[in-house]
Coordinates of C-alpha atoms in Angstrom, one line a residue:
M1 CA 6.3 17.3 6.6
A2 CA 9.6 16.3 5.1
I3 CA 10.4 12.6 4.9
D4 CA 13.8 11.6 3.8
T5 CA 14.6 9.1 1.0
L6 CA 16.2 6.5 3.5
E7 CA 13.0 6.6 5.6
I8 CA 10.9 5.9 2.6
V9 CA 13.0 3.1 1.3
I10 CA 13.0 1.5 4.8
L11 CA 9.2 1.8 4.9
I12 CA 8.7 0.2 1.5
K13 CA 11.2 -2.7 2.1
S14 CA 10.2 -3.5 5.7
T15 CA 6.5 -3.7 4.6
I16 CA 7.2 -5.9 1.6
M17 CA 9.4 -8.2 3.7
A18 CA 6.7 -8.4 6.5
L19 CA 4.2 -9.6 3.7
Q20 CA 6.9 -12.0 2.4
H21 CA 7.3 -13.6 5.9
A22 CA 3.5 -13.7 6.3
N23 CA 3.1 -15.4 3.0
Q24 CA 5.8 -17.8 3.8
T25 CA 4.5 -18.7 7.2
G26 CA 0.8 -18.3 6.6
N27 CA 0.9 -16.1 9.8
Y28 CA -0.3 -12.5 9.1
S29 CA -0.2 -11.4 12.9
V30 CA 2.9 -9.3 12.6
L31 CA 1.8 -7.7 9.3
R32 CA -1.5 -6.9 10.9
D33 CA 0.3 -5.6 14.0
L34 CA 2.4 -3.2 12.0
G35 CA -1.0 -1.6 10.9
S36 CA -2.8 1.4 12.3
P37 CA -5.6 0.8 14.6
V38 CA -8.1 1.4 11.8
F39 CA -6.2 -1.2 9.6
R40 CA -6.2 -3.7 12.6
E41 CA -9.9 -3.3 13.2
R42 CA -10.7 -3.8 9.5
F43 CA -8.5 -6.8 8.9
D44 CA -8.1 -9.8 11.0
Q45 CA -5.5 -12.6 10.3
A46 CA -8.1 -14.7 8.4
Q47 CA -9.1 -11.7 6.1
L48 CA -5.4 -11.0 5.4
T49 CA -4.7 -14.7 4.7
A50 CA -7.7 -14.5 2.1
I51 CA -6.6 -11.2 0.6
F52 CA -3.0 -12.4 0.0
A53 CA -3.9 -15.9 -1.1
N54 CA -3.5 -15.3 -4.8
L55 CA 0.1 -14.0 -4.3
R56 CA 1.0 -16.8 -1.8
N57 CA -0.6 -19.6 -3.9
R58 CA 1.3 -18.4 -7.1
G59 CA 4.6 -18.9 -4.9
V60 CA 5.7 -15.3 -5.7
S61 CA 8.8 -14.5 -3.8
L62 CA 9.1 -10.9 -2.6
N63 CA 12.7 -11.5 -1.3
P64 CA 14.4 -9.6 -4.2
A65 CA 12.8 -6.5 -2.8
L66 CA 15.4 -6.9 0.0
V67 CA 18.3 -6.2 -2.2
L68 CA 16.8 -4.0 -5.1
A69 CA 16.1 -0.3 -4.9
P70 CA 12.5 0.4 -5.0
N71 CA 11.1 2.7 -8.0
L72 CA 8.7 5.3 -7.1
V73 CA 6.2 5.8 -10.1
R74 CA 4.7 8.8 -8.2
Q75 CA 6.2 11.3 -5.9
P76 CA 5.5 10.4 -2.3
E77 CA 2.3 12.2 -1.2
L78 CA 0.8 13.2 2.0
T79 CA -3.0 12.9 1.8
P80 CA -5.4 15.2 3.4
Q81 CA -5.8 12.6 6.1
N82 CA -2.0 12.8 6.7
Q83 CA -1.4 9.4 5.2
L84 CA 1.8 8.9 3.4
H85 CA 1.1 7.3 -0.1
L86 CA 3.8 5.5 -1.9
V87 CA 3.3 3.8 -5.2
G88 CA 6.0 2.1 -7.2
D89 CA 7.8 -1.1 -8.1
F90 CA 10.8 -3.3 -7.9
P91 CA 12.4 -4.1 -11.2
T92 CA 12.3 -7.9 -10.7
K93 CA 12.1 -10.4 -13.5
P94 CA 10.3 -12.4 -14.8
L95 CA 7.5 -10.7 -12.8
Q96 CA 7.7 -7.0 -11.4
I97 CA 6.7 -6.4 -7.9
Q98 CA 4.4 -3.6 -7.7
Y99 CA 3.1 -1.8 -4.6
D100 CA 0.7 0.8 -3.5
L101 CA 1.2 1.6 0.2
L102 CA -0.5 4.0 2.6
F103 CA 1.1 4.8 6.1
L104 CA -0.2 6.9 9.0
K105 CA 2.2 8.3 11.5
I106 CA 1.1 7.5 15.1
G107 CA 3.2 8.3 18.1
G108 CA 6.0 9.0 15.9
V109 CA 5.9 5.6 14.1
W110 CA 4.5 5.1 10.5
R111 CA 1.8 2.4 10.6
I112 CA 0.3 0.5 7.6
E113 CA -3.0 2.1 6.7
G114 CA -3.3 0.2 3.3
I115 CA -1.4 -2.2 1.3
M116 CA -1.7 -3.5 -2.2
V117 CA 1.2 -5.7 -3.6
D118 CA 1.2 -7.8 -6.9
A119 CA 3.7 -9.4 -9.2
V120 CA 2.9 -8.8 -12.9
A121 CA 4.7 -9.0 -16.2
P122 CA 6.6 -5.7 -16.7
P123 CA 5.5 -3.5 -19.5
A124 CA 6.9 -4.2 -22.9
A125 CA 10.6 -3.0 -23.4
V126 CA 11.1 0.1 -25.6
V127 CA 12.5 -0.8 -29.0
A128 CA 15.9 0.7 -29.3
N129 CA 16.0 0.5 -33.1
P130 CA 13.2 2.8 -34.6
E131 CA 13.6 1.0 -38.0
A132 CA 12.6 -2.2 -36.3
A133 CA 9.7 -0.7 -34.5
P134 CA 6.1 -1.4 -35.6
S135 CA 4.5 1.4 -37.7
K136 CA 1.7 1.7 -35.1
A137 CA 2.4 2.3 -31.5
S138 CA 1.0 -0.6 -29.5
E139 CA -1.1 -0.1 -26.4
P140 CA 1.2 -0.5 -23.3
A141 CA 0.5 -3.7 -21.3
K142 CA -2.0 -3.2 -18.5
P143 CA -1.3 -4.5 -15.1
A144 CA -3.3 -7.4 -13.9
S145 CA -6.0 -6.8 -11.3
P146 CA -4.2 -6.6 -7.9
A147 CA -3.5 -10.0 -6.3
A148 CA -4.0 -8.4 -2.9
K149 CA -5.4 -5.2 -1.6
A150 CA -6.1 -4.3 2.0
T151 CA -7.1 -0.7 2.1
P152 CA -9.4 0.5 4.8
T153 CA -12.0 3.0 4.0
R154 CA -12.1 5.9 6.3
P155 CA -15.1 8.1 7.0
A156 CA -14.9 11.6 5.6
N157 CA -14.4 14.2 8.3

């Protein structure tokens, strides 16, 4: 199944914006309604409110995702369950918006199957001057544990 770049960008941005609106209003009904039946069965509004509490309480604005191009850190993948898996980030500062999204096409429409979004410090910049670089390569920064993850588990078929 071929998925064009524009469709991928729209899926990512519209999902991030739905989460931003839910965080702003405290109303997760639209985010939930954008989900697949499995997602909606697994997560009610109260659960989504709790899942995204850390991101909301930190006052993280996801609005820059509206005007920036998303980076995909992995190629879009179609899983054996026909889920579209998109992993990447937006190059925002001081915190980088990271996402891990799953979608399932139902009736010709991509529905959210799973969503993980966080805002973390970006990895340390590469030193441009090798003479100024430390003699020992340092361990890259590890992302913080996800602020929010809502991924349904599906029974194996």
